[in-house]
Amino acid sequence: MRTVLKVVDNSGAKKVMCIQAVKGKKGARLGDTIVASVKEAYPNGKVKKGKVVHGVVVRAAMQRGRCDGSEVKFDDNAVVLVDKQGQPIGTRVFGPVPHELRKKKHVKILSLAKHIA
Amino acid sequence: MGSKVLPQALLTIPRQPNQCPTKKLVFSNVLSRRSSPLNSARDSFSRVSSTYVGSIFDPIAVAMKKRAFVVRAESNSESEAEAAEEGGAVAVEEPSEVKAEGEGEAGAEKEATLESEEAKPPRKPRIKLGDIMGILNKNAIEASEKERPVPDIRTGDIVEIKLEVPENRRRLSIYKGIVISRQNAGIHTTIRIRRIIAGIGVEIVFPLYSPNIKEIKVVKHRKVRRARLYYLREKLPRLSTFK
């Protein structure tokens, strides 16, 4: 809620503000989907300012534990915009993405990413 | 059956030697009671107790010898519950270890104590409660070191870690970066690696003795004057970049 996240695909938005975590009462973590409102956008893009979109959190400054005892944390909070079915709106993803997306079945985002952390 | 009589017998035996003169009769009663059920089980026991009943010259000395004898026999041959009453702290904490040892040595020590009534068997070093976690951690680390030796890693080392990820079964993931902290916690000793990947800083915590880690290699070392390099988060990305 109210967290401003960076958009790291070429869908046209620059910054979105989280309105709701789609699943879970306690909020969304790395790998979860959120409902967000676009706060800042590029002039010619697929999404415009004020639009309500869904996104997948691909980078979080809060550490996320893995099952082997390791933890991963990034320096910023970033999101990739997706449609209701989970397919990304953009065609490119910038920056590293974590493994956790594989378990959440966001295979398309993983395949678009340049680096998997 | 014999085991059930013994603890009560122990409790009726007076703890302080001064009480013995007044309770001499009780003492001999107890002994005679004890000898009958033991006859069936352990002949050697009853033989010794009958000699003690006959010769109560010095009640103090006899009481002390009797008590010492009974205590030793108890801790050796009985289970943990009875031994705990006598203050045998060893048996309570490590029941599996002591029970195995106790049963193995019960036969040998019974003969030893009966042959030489005055000589004590060699004392096993007692494992204290506070040492258990340390011992368990040490064993776990030794077991993991046998599989894969872990080099000495300190803050400021630039390391390369080859990790096997269950999801990515085809190829080992390689993580390179500078160690910004090391937390020592026995088997869960961890190191935190920082690196700039594609323009974004990433910090990953790795447990050193994890079986998923296939190789750790120290590539370089940077001179640092701290144990935790958290200041690198505020500095230029250039300082955390490693090719």
PDB file of N, CA, C and O in Angstrom, chain A residues 24-96:
ATOM      1  N   GLY A  24      -2.958 -12.303  -0.050  1.00  0.00           N
ATOM      2  CA  GLY A  24      -2.315 -12.135   1.257  1.00  0.00           C
ATOM      3  C   GLY A  24      -2.739 -10.854   1.931  1.00  0.00           C
ATOM      4  O   GLY A  24      -2.877  -9.808   1.334  1.00  0.00           O
ATOM      5  N   LYS A  25      -2.911 -10.949   3.237  1.00  0.00           N
ATOM      6  CA  LYS A  25      -3.332  -9.801   4.029  1.00  0.00           C
ATOM      7  C   LYS A  25      -2.141  -8.973   4.456  1.00  0.00           C
ATOM      8  O   LYS A  25      -2.238  -7.795   4.706  1.00  0.00           O
ATOM      9  N   LYS A  26      -0.986  -9.638   4.567  1.00  0.00           N
ATOM     10  CA  LYS A  26       0.158  -8.946   5.162  1.00  0.00           C
ATOM     11  C   LYS A  26       0.988  -8.192   4.143  1.00  0.00           C
ATOM     12  O   LYS A  26       2.052  -7.710   4.471  1.00  0.00           O
ATOM     13  N   GLY A  27       0.554  -8.149   2.904  1.00  0.00           N
ATOM     14  CA  GLY A  27       1.342  -7.418   1.931  1.00  0.00           C
ATOM     15  C   GLY A  27       2.085  -8.363   1.016  1.00  0.00           C
ATOM     16  O   GLY A  27       2.126  -9.571   1.212  1.00  0.00           O
ATOM     17  N   ALA A  28       2.675  -7.770  -0.026  1.00  0.00           N
ATOM     18  CA  ALA A  28       3.331  -8.569  -1.050  1.00  0.00           C
ATOM     19  C   ALA A  28       4.834  -8.548  -0.838  1.00  0.00           C
ATOM     20  O   ALA A  28       5.397  -7.558  -0.393  1.00  0.00           O
ATOM     21  N   ARG A  29       5.473  -9.671  -1.172  1.00  0.00           N
ATOM     22  CA  ARG A  29       6.928  -9.741  -1.068  1.00  0.00           C
ATOM     23  C   ARG A  29       7.502  -9.997  -2.451  1.00  0.00           C
ATOM     24  O   ARG A  29       6.799  -9.895  -3.442  1.00  0.00           O
ATOM     25  N   LEU A  30       8.756 -10.364  -2.483  1.00  0.00           N
ATOM     26  CA  LEU A  30       9.419 -10.633  -3.752  1.00  0.00           C
ATOM     27  C   LEU A  30       8.707 -11.781  -4.446  1.00  0.00           C
ATOM     28  O   LEU A  30       8.491 -12.837  -3.868  1.00  0.00           O
ATOM     29  N   GLY A  31       8.304 -11.569  -5.699  1.00  0.00           N
ATOM     30  CA  GLY A  31       7.656 -12.631  -6.452  1.00  0.00           C
ATOM     31  C   GLY A  31       6.142 -12.583  -6.423  1.00  0.00           C
ATOM     32  O   GLY A  31       5.492 -13.319  -7.160  1.00  0.00           O
ATOM     33  N   ASP A  32       5.549 -11.734  -5.579  1.00  0.00           N
ATOM     34  CA  ASP A  32       4.079 -11.686  -5.505  1.00  0.00           C
ATOM     35  C   ASP A  32       3.522 -10.697  -6.517  1.00  0.00           C
ATOM     36  O   ASP A  32       4.226  -9.841  -7.038  1.00  0.00           O
ATOM     37  N   THR A  33       2.213 -10.809  -6.758  1.00  0.00           N
ATOM     38  CA  THR A  33       1.538  -9.875  -7.677  1.00  0.00           C
ATOM     39  C   THR A  33       0.851  -8.792  -6.872  1.00  0.00           C
ATOM     40  O   THR A  33       0.317  -9.053  -5.797  1.00  0.00           O
ATOM     41  N   ILE A  34       0.837  -7.578  -7.417  1.00  0.00           N
ATOM     42  CA  ILE A  34       0.172  -6.474  -6.736  1.00  0.00           C
ATOM     43  C   ILE A  34      -0.735  -5.749  -7.723  1.00  0.00           C
ATOM     44  O   ILE A  34      -0.580  -5.857  -8.943  1.00  0.00           O
ATOM     45  N   VAL A  35      -1.687  -5.016  -7.142  1.00  0.00           N
ATOM     46  CA  VAL A  35      -2.498  -4.104  -7.941  1.00  0.00           C
ATOM     47  C   VAL A  35      -1.919  -2.720  -7.708  1.00  0.00           C
ATOM     48  O   VAL A  35      -1.677  -2.328  -6.567  1.00  0.00           O
ATOM     49  N   ALA A  36      -1.663  -1.983  -8.771  1.00  0.00           N
ATOM     50  CA  ALA A  36      -0.980  -0.699  -8.630  1.00  0.00           C
ATOM     51  C   ALA A  36      -1.628   0.346  -9.529  1.00  0.00           C
ATOM     52  O   ALA A  36      -2.337   0.018 -10.482  1.00  0.00           O
ATOM     53  N   SER A  37      -1.348   1.601  -9.164  1.00  0.00           N
ATOM     54  CA  SER A  37      -1.844   2.712  -9.975  1.00  0.00           C
ATOM     55  C   SER A  37      -0.636   3.424 -10.568  1.00  0.00           C
ATOM     56  O   SER A  37       0.325   3.705  -9.863  1.00  0.00           O
ATOM     57  N   VAL A  38      -0.708   3.726 -11.853  1.00  0.00           N
ATOM     58  CA  VAL A  38       0.442   4.338 -12.522  1.00  0.00           C
ATOM     59  C   VAL A  38       0.531   5.799 -12.114  1.00  0.00           C
ATOM     60  O   VAL A  38      -0.426   6.563 -12.237  1.00  0.00           O
ATOM     61  N   LYS A  39       1.673   6.201 -11.587  1.00  0.00           N
ATOM     62  CA  LYS A  39       1.847   7.574 -11.128  1.00  0.00           C
ATOM     63  C   LYS A  39       2.615   8.421 -12.119  1.00  0.00           C
ATOM     64  O   LYS A  39       2.486   9.632 -12.160  1.00  0.00           O
ATOM     65  N   GLU A  40       3.491   7.741 -12.863  1.00  0.00           N
ATOM     66  CA  GLU A  40       4.354   8.470 -13.797  1.00  0.00           C
ATOM     67  C   GLU A  40       4.520   7.599 -15.015  1.00  0.00           C
ATOM     68  O   GLU A  40       4.735   6.389 -14.878  1.00  0.00           O
ATOM     69  N   ALA A  41       4.418   8.197 -16.196  1.00  0.00           N
ATOM     70  CA  ALA A  41       4.509   7.366 -17.398  1.00  0.00           C
ATOM     71  C   ALA A  41       5.221   8.129 -18.506  1.00  0.00           C
ATOM     72  O   ALA A  41       5.292   9.355 -18.503  1.00  0.00           O
ATOM     73  N   TYR A  42       5.763   7.399 -19.462  1.00  0.00           N
ATOM     74  CA  TYR A  42       6.327   7.997 -20.659  1.00  0.00           C
ATOM     75  C   TYR A  42       5.183   8.485 -21.529  1.00  0.00           C
ATOM     76  O   TYR A  42       4.088   7.925 -21.513  1.00  0.00           O
ATOM     77  N   PRO A  43       5.422   9.500 -22.330  1.00  0.00           N
ATOM     78  CA  PRO A  43       4.310  10.051 -23.113  1.00  0.00           C
ATOM     79  C   PRO A  43       3.688   9.059 -24.108  1.00  0.00           C
ATOM     80  O   PRO A  43       2.478   8.963 -24.216  1.00  0.00           O
ATOM     81  N   ASN A  44       4.529   8.279 -24.806  1.00  0.00           N
ATOM     82  CA  ASN A  44       3.936   7.340 -25.771  1.00  0.00           C
ATOM     83  C   ASN A  44       4.196   5.935 -25.266  1.00  0.00           C
ATOM     84  O   ASN A  44       5.232   5.356 -25.537  1.00  0.00           O
ATOM     85  N   GLY A  45       3.261   5.440 -24.528  1.00  0.00           N
ATOM     86  CA  GLY A  45       3.453   4.101 -23.995  1.00  0.00           C
ATOM     87  C   GLY A  45       2.135   3.349 -24.016  1.00  0.00           C
ATOM     88  O   GLY A  45       1.085   3.888 -24.336  1.00  0.00           O
ATOM     89  N   LYS A  46       2.220   2.075 -23.658  1.00  0.00           N
ATOM     90  CA  LYS A  46       1.001   1.258 -23.671  1.00  0.00           C
ATOM     91  C   LYS A  46       0.104   1.609 -22.499  1.00  0.00           C
ATOM     92  O   LYS A  46      -1.108   1.400 -22.564  1.00  0.00           O
ATOM     93  N   VAL A  47       0.669   2.105 -21.409  1.00  0.00           N
ATOM     94  CA  VAL A  47      -0.164   2.474 -20.264  1.00  0.00           C
ATOM     95  C   VAL A  47       0.009   3.974 -20.018  1.00  0.00           C
ATOM     96  O   VAL A  47       1.054   4.558 -20.266  1.00  0.00           O
ATOM     97  N   LYS A  48      -1.082   4.572 -19.512  1.00  0.00           N
ATOM     98  CA  LYS A  48      -1.072   5.998 -19.255  1.00  0.00           C
ATOM     99  C   LYS A  48      -1.146   6.253 -17.760  1.00  0.00           C
ATOM    100  O   LYS A  48      -1.504   5.368 -16.976  1.00  0.00           O
ATOM    101  N   LYS A  49      -0.897   7.489 -17.387  1.00  0.00           N
ATOM    102  CA  LYS A  49      -0.938   7.838 -15.975  1.00  0.00           C
ATOM    103  C   LYS A  49      -2.354   7.699 -15.452  1.00  0.00           C
ATOM    104  O   LYS A  49      -3.313   8.066 -16.118  1.00  0.00           O
ATOM    105  N   GLY A  50      -2.463   7.142 -14.229  1.00  0.00           N
ATOM    106  CA  GLY A  50      -3.771   7.000 -13.606  1.00  0.00           C
ATOM    107  C   GLY A  50      -4.404   5.659 -13.868  1.00  0.00           C
ATOM    108  O   GLY A  50      -5.445   5.344 -13.294  1.00  0.00           O
ATOM    109  N   LYS A  51      -3.799   4.846 -14.695  1.00  0.00           N
ATOM    110  CA  LYS A  51      -4.407   3.545 -15.006  1.00  0.00           C
ATOM    111  C   LYS A  51      -4.107   2.568 -13.872  1.00  0.00           C
ATOM    112  O   LYS A  51      -3.047   2.593 -13.269  1.00  0.00           O
ATOM    113  N   VAL A  52      -5.069   1.692 -13.596  1.00  0.00           N
ATOM    114  CA  VAL A  52      -4.874   0.666 -12.566  1.00  0.00           C
ATOM    115  C   VAL A  52      -4.382  -0.589 -13.258  1.00  0.00           C
ATOM    116  O   VAL A  52      -5.032  -1.102 -14.165  1.00  0.00           O
ATOM    117  N   VAL A  53      -3.229  -1.076 -12.829  1.00  0.00           N
ATOM    118  CA  VAL A  53      -2.603  -2.227 -13.494  1.00  0.00           C
ATOM    119  C   VAL A  53      -2.204  -3.264 -12.451  1.00  0.00           C
ATOM    120  O   VAL A  53      -2.159  -2.988 -11.258  1.00  0.00           O
ATOM    121  N   HIS A  54      -1.881  -4.445 -12.952  1.00  0.00           N
ATOM    122  CA  HIS A  54      -1.314  -5.494 -12.103  1.00  0.00           C
ATOM    123  C   HIS A  54       0.189  -5.569 -12.364  1.00  0.00           C
ATOM    124  O   HIS A  54       0.631  -5.254 -13.478  1.00  0.00           O
ATOM    125  N   GLY A  55       0.933  -5.965 -11.360  1.00  0.00           N
ATOM    126  CA  GLY A  55       2.373  -6.065 -11.552  1.00  0.00           C
ATOM    127  C   GLY A  55       2.953  -7.201 -10.721  1.00  0.00           C
ATOM    128  O   GLY A  55       2.353  -7.633  -9.734  1.00  0.00           O
ATOM    129  N   VAL A  56       4.120  -7.664 -11.134  1.00  0.00           N
ATOM    130  CA  VAL A  56       4.838  -8.706 -10.389  1.00  0.00           C
ATOM    131  C   VAL A  56       6.081  -8.063  -9.794  1.00  0.00           C
ATOM    132  O   VAL A  56       6.856  -7.428 -10.507  1.00  0.00           O
ATOM    133  N   VAL A  57       6.253  -8.213  -8.505  1.00  0.00           N
ATOM    134  CA  VAL A  57       7.415  -7.631  -7.833  1.00  0.00           C
ATOM    135  C   VAL A  57       8.644  -8.447  -8.200  1.00  0.00           C
ATOM    136  O   VAL A  57       8.709  -9.646  -7.883  1.00  0.00           O
ATOM    137  N   VAL A  58       9.585  -7.832  -8.884  1.00  0.00           N
ATOM    138  CA  VAL A  58      10.786  -8.589  -9.268  1.00  0.00           C
ATOM    139  C   VAL A  58      12.006  -8.217  -8.451  1.00  0.00           C
ATOM    140  O   VAL A  58      12.997  -8.928  -8.458  1.00  0.00           O
ATOM    141  N   ARG A  59      11.964  -7.093  -7.758  1.00  0.00           N
ATOM    142  CA  ARG A  59      13.106  -6.764  -6.906  1.00  0.00           C
ATOM    143  C   ARG A  59      12.548  -6.108  -5.659  1.00  0.00           C
ATOM    144  O   ARG A  59      11.667  -5.250  -5.750  1.00  0.00           O
ATOM    145  N   ALA A  60      13.072  -6.511  -4.518  1.00  0.00           N
ATOM    146  CA  ALA A  60      12.601  -5.927  -3.261  1.00  0.00           C
ATOM    147  C   ALA A  60      13.785  -5.677  -2.365  1.00  0.00           C
ATOM    148  O   ALA A  60      14.728  -6.471  -2.334  1.00  0.00           O
ATOM    149  N   ALA A  61      13.717  -4.580  -1.635  1.00  0.00           N
ATOM    150  CA  ALA A  61      14.804  -4.270  -0.714  1.00  0.00           C
ATOM    151  C   ALA A  61      14.702  -5.098   0.547  1.00  0.00           C
ATOM    152  O   ALA A  61      15.626  -5.121   1.359  1.00  0.00           O
ATOM    153  N   MET A  62      13.598  -5.801   0.743  1.00  0.00           N
ATOM    154  CA  MET A  62      13.474  -6.669   1.904  1.00  0.00           C
ATOM    155  C   MET A  62      13.971  -8.054   1.505  1.00  0.00           C
ATOM    156  O   MET A  62      13.620  -8.560   0.451  1.00  0.00           O
ATOM    157  N   GLN A  63      14.768  -8.647   2.368  1.00  0.00           N
ATOM    158  CA  GLN A  63      15.362  -9.937   1.997  1.00  0.00           C
ATOM    159  C   GLN A  63      14.290 -11.018   1.978  1.00  0.00           C
ATOM    160  O   GLN A  63      13.355 -11.011   2.767  1.00  0.00           O
ATOM    161  N   ARG A  64      14.481 -11.937   1.067  1.00  0.00           N
ATOM    162  CA  ARG A  64      13.563 -13.052   0.918  1.00  0.00           C
ATOM    163  C   ARG A  64      14.375 -14.323   1.120  1.00  0.00           C
ATOM    164  O   ARG A  64      15.390 -14.516   0.476  1.00  0.00           O
ATOM    165  N   GLY A  65      13.926 -15.162   2.057  1.00  0.00           N
ATOM    166  CA  GLY A  65      14.683 -16.369   2.360  1.00  0.00           C
ATOM    167  C   GLY A  65      14.383 -17.465   1.354  1.00  0.00           C
ATOM    168  O   GLY A  65      13.256 -17.601   0.891  1.00  0.00           O
ATOM    169  N   ARG A  66      15.398 -18.236   1.045  1.00  0.00           N
ATOM    170  CA  ARG A  66      15.206 -19.378   0.156  1.00  0.00           C
ATOM    171  C   ARG A  66      15.253 -20.649   0.977  1.00  0.00           C
ATOM    172  O   ARG A  66      15.689 -20.637   2.129  1.00  0.00           O
ATOM    173  N   CYS A  67      14.829 -21.754   0.351  1.00  0.00           N
ATOM    174  CA  CYS A  67      14.684 -22.978   1.133  1.00  0.00           C
ATOM    175  C   CYS A  67      16.020 -23.582   1.545  1.00  0.00           C
ATOM    176  O   CYS A  67      16.057 -24.429   2.417  1.00  0.00           O
ATOM    177  N   ASP A  68      17.141 -23.134   0.920  1.00  0.00           N
ATOM    178  CA  ASP A  68      18.417 -23.733   1.333  1.00  0.00           C
ATOM    179  C   ASP A  68      19.100 -22.909   2.409  1.00  0.00           C
ATOM    180  O   ASP A  68      20.250 -23.151   2.746  1.00  0.00           O
ATOM    181  N   GLY A  69      18.418 -21.910   2.955  1.00  0.00           N
ATOM    182  CA  GLY A  69      19.003 -21.112   4.026  1.00  0.00           C
ATOM    183  C   GLY A  69      19.626 -19.824   3.553  1.00  0.00           C
ATOM    184  O   GLY A  69      20.079 -19.026   4.351  1.00  0.00           O
ATOM    185  N   SER A  70      19.677 -19.601   2.232  1.00  0.00           N
ATOM    186  CA  SER A  70      20.259 -18.349   1.741  1.00  0.00           C
ATOM    187  C   SER A  70      19.180 -17.282   1.671  1.00  0.00           C
ATOM    188  O   SER A  70      17.983 -17.572   1.742  1.00  0.00           O
ATOM    189  N   GLU A  71      19.624 -16.022   1.558  1.00  0.00           N
ATOM    190  CA  GLU A  71      18.686 -14.901   1.476  1.00  0.00           C
ATOM    191  C   GLU A  71      19.147 -13.984   0.372  1.00  0.00           C
ATOM    192  O   GLU A  71      20.342 -13.838   0.152  1.00  0.00           O
ATOM    193  N   VAL A  72      18.188 -13.354  -0.298  1.00  0.00           N
ATOM    194  CA  VAL A  72      18.574 -12.453  -1.379  1.00  0.00           C
ATOM    195  C   VAL A  72      17.879 -11.121  -1.166  1.00  0.00           C
ATOM    196  O   VAL A  72      16.734 -11.084  -0.712  1.00  0.00           O
ATOM    197  N   LYS A  73      18.614 -10.048  -1.429  1.00  0.00           N
ATOM    198  CA  LYS A  73      17.990  -8.738  -1.295  1.00  0.00           C
ATOM    199  C   LYS A  73      18.596  -7.812  -2.328  1.00  0.00           C
ATOM    200  O   LYS A  73      19.765  -7.921  -2.660  1.00  0.00           O
ATOM    201  N   PHE A  74      17.751  -6.929  -2.854  1.00  0.00           N
ATOM    202  CA  PHE A  74      18.176  -6.004  -3.885  1.00  0.00           C
ATOM    203  C   PHE A  74      18.234  -4.596  -3.312  1.00  0.00           C
ATOM    204  O   PHE A  74      17.778  -4.342  -2.217  1.00  0.00           O
ATOM    205  N   ASP A  75      18.779  -3.687  -4.094  1.00  0.00           N
ATOM    206  CA  ASP A  75      18.921  -2.330  -3.593  1.00  0.00           C
ATOM    207  C   ASP A  75      17.699  -1.473  -3.822  1.00  0.00           C
ATOM    208  O   ASP A  75      17.626  -0.367  -3.322  1.00  0.00           O
ATOM    209  N   ASP A  76      16.737  -1.956  -4.643  1.00  0.00           N
ATOM    210  CA  ASP A  76      15.580  -1.114  -4.907  1.00  0.00           C
ATOM    211  C   ASP A  76      14.340  -2.002  -5.033  1.00  0.00           C
ATOM    212  O   ASP A  76      14.434  -3.221  -4.998  1.00  0.00           O
ATOM    213  N   ASN A  77      13.181  -1.340  -5.192  1.00  0.00           N
ATOM    214  CA  ASN A  77      11.927  -2.081  -5.375  1.00  0.00           C
ATOM    215  C   ASN A  77      11.485  -1.894  -6.808  1.00  0.00           C
ATOM    216  O   ASN A  77      11.355  -0.757  -7.264  1.00  0.00           O
ATOM    217  N   ALA A  78      11.232  -2.995  -7.491  1.00  0.00           N
ATOM    218  CA  ALA A  78      10.880  -2.875  -8.896  1.00  0.00           C
ATOM    219  C   ALA A  78       9.782  -3.853  -9.255  1.00  0.00           C
ATOM    220  O   ALA A  78       9.613  -4.890  -8.601  1.00  0.00           O
ATOM    221  N   VAL A  79       9.049  -3.512 -10.304  1.00  0.00           N
ATOM    222  CA  VAL A  79       7.880  -4.305 -10.675  1.00  0.00           C
ATOM    223  C   VAL A  79       7.821  -4.410 -12.188  1.00  0.00           C
ATOM    224  O   VAL A  79       8.336  -3.551 -12.905  1.00  0.00           O
ATOM    225  N   VAL A  80       7.239  -5.503 -12.679  1.00  0.00           N
ATOM    226  CA  VAL A  80       7.023  -5.688 -14.107  1.00  0.00           C
ATOM    227  C   VAL A  80       5.519  -5.744 -14.306  1.00  0.00           C
ATOM    228  O   VAL A  80       4.836  -6.540 -13.655  1.00  0.00           O
ATOM    229  N   LEU A  81       4.985  -4.917 -15.173  1.00  0.00           N
ATOM    230  CA  LEU A  81       3.536  -4.867 -15.336  1.00  0.00           C
ATOM    231  C   LEU A  81       3.053  -6.077 -16.104  1.00  0.00           C
ATOM    232  O   LEU A  81       3.657  -6.470 -17.115  1.00  0.00           O
ATOM    233  N   VAL A  82       1.986  -6.651 -15.625  1.00  0.00           N
ATOM    234  CA  VAL A  82       1.402  -7.828 -16.283  1.00  0.00           C
ATOM    235  C   VAL A  82      -0.083  -7.605 -16.460  1.00  0.00           C
ATOM    236  O   VAL A  82      -0.681  -6.739 -15.832  1.00  0.00           O
ATOM    237  N   ASP A  83      -0.696  -8.445 -17.280  1.00  0.00           N
ATOM    238  CA  ASP A  83      -2.150  -8.369 -17.409  1.00  0.00           C
ATOM    239  C   ASP A  83      -2.762  -9.349 -16.396  1.00  0.00           C
ATOM    240  O   ASP A  83      -2.063  -9.990 -15.618  1.00  0.00           O
ATOM    241  N   LYS A  84      -4.077  -9.459 -16.449  1.00  0.00           N
ATOM    242  CA  LYS A  84      -4.750 -10.280 -15.438  1.00  0.00           C
ATOM    243  C   LYS A  84      -4.347 -11.751 -15.510  1.00  0.00           C
ATOM    244  O   LYS A  84      -4.463 -12.480 -14.523  1.00  0.00           O
ATOM    245  N   GLN A  85      -3.913 -12.202 -16.695  1.00  0.00           N
ATOM    246  CA  GLN A  85      -3.527 -13.611 -16.813  1.00  0.00           C
ATOM    247  C   GLN A  85      -2.088 -13.852 -16.380  1.00  0.00           C
ATOM    248  O   GLN A  85      -1.668 -14.995 -16.308  1.00  0.00           O
ATOM    249  N   GLY A  86      -1.324 -12.821 -16.143  1.00  0.00           N
ATOM    250  CA  GLY A  86       0.054 -13.002 -15.705  1.00  0.00           C
ATOM    251  C   GLY A  86       1.075 -12.834 -16.816  1.00  0.00           C
ATOM    252  O   GLY A  86       2.262 -13.010 -16.583  1.00  0.00           O
ATOM    253  N   GLN A  87       0.647 -12.482 -18.024  1.00  0.00           N
ATOM    254  CA  GLN A  87       1.592 -12.289 -19.124  1.00  0.00           C
ATOM    255  C   GLN A  87       2.073 -10.840 -19.114  1.00  0.00           C
ATOM    256  O   GLN A  87       1.269  -9.922 -18.987  1.00  0.00           O
ATOM    257  N   PRO A  88       3.378 -10.615 -19.255  1.00  0.00           N
ATOM    258  CA  PRO A  88       3.876  -9.231 -19.196  1.00  0.00           C
ATOM    259  C   PRO A  88       3.371  -8.384 -20.358  1.00  0.00           C
ATOM    260  O   PRO A  88       3.203  -8.873 -21.485  1.00  0.00           O
ATOM    261  N   ILE A  89       3.111  -7.122 -20.050  1.00  0.00           N
ATOM    262  CA  ILE A  89       2.609  -6.192 -21.076  1.00  0.00           C
ATOM    263  C   ILE A  89       3.756  -5.773 -21.988  1.00  0.00           C
ATOM    264  O   ILE A  89       3.594  -5.646 -23.194  1.00  0.00           O
ATOM    265  N   GLY A  90       4.940  -5.543 -21.383  1.00  0.00           N
ATOM    266  CA  GLY A  90       6.070  -5.085 -22.180  1.00  0.00           C
ATOM    267  C   GLY A  90       6.759  -6.248 -22.862  1.00  0.00           C
ATOM    268  O   GLY A  90       6.394  -7.413 -22.701  1.00  0.00           O
ATOM    269  N   THR A  91       7.805  -5.901 -23.627  1.00  0.00           N
ATOM    270  CA  THR A  91       8.538  -6.938 -24.345  1.00  0.00           C
ATOM    271  C   THR A  91       9.978  -7.077 -23.871  1.00  0.00           C
ATOM    272  O   THR A  91      10.701  -7.926 -24.353  1.00  0.00           O
ATOM    273  N   ARG A  92      10.396  -6.226 -22.968  1.00  0.00           N
ATOM    274  CA  ARG A  92      11.757  -6.327 -22.443  1.00  0.00           C
ATOM    275  C   ARG A  92      11.722  -6.122 -20.946  1.00  0.00           C
ATOM    276  O   ARG A  92      10.855  -5.409 -20.435  1.00  0.00           O
ATOM    277  N   VAL A  93      12.677  -6.746 -20.260  1.00  0.00           N
ATOM    278  CA  VAL A  93      12.809  -6.567 -18.808  1.00  0.00           C
ATOM    279  C   VAL A  93      14.245  -6.141 -18.539  1.00  0.00           C
ATOM    280  O   VAL A  93      15.180  -6.752 -19.068  1.00  0.00           O
ATOM    281  N   PHE A  94      14.413  -5.111 -17.705  1.00  0.00           N
ATOM    282  CA  PHE A  94      15.757  -4.608 -17.431  1.00  0.00           C
ATOM    283  C   PHE A  94      16.197  -5.023 -16.033  1.00  0.00           C
ATOM    284  O   PHE A  94      15.383  -5.101 -15.131  1.00  0.00           O
ATOM    285  N   GLY A  95      17.471  -5.250 -15.872  1.00  0.00           N
ATOM    286  CA  GLY A  95      17.996  -5.540 -14.546  1.00  0.00           C
ATOM    287  C   GLY A  95      17.865  -7.016 -14.168  1.00  0.00           C
ATOM    288  O   GLY A  95      17.284  -7.814 -14.895  1.00  0.00           O
ATOM    289  N   PRO A  96      18.397  -7.393 -13.015  1.00  0.00           N
ATOM    290  CA  PRO A  96      18.348  -8.793 -12.586  1.00  0.00           C
ATOM    291  C   PRO A  96      16.989  -9.159 -12.010  1.00  0.00           C
ATOM    292  O   PRO A  96      16.277  -8.304 -11.488  1.00  0.00           O
TER     293      PRO A  96
END
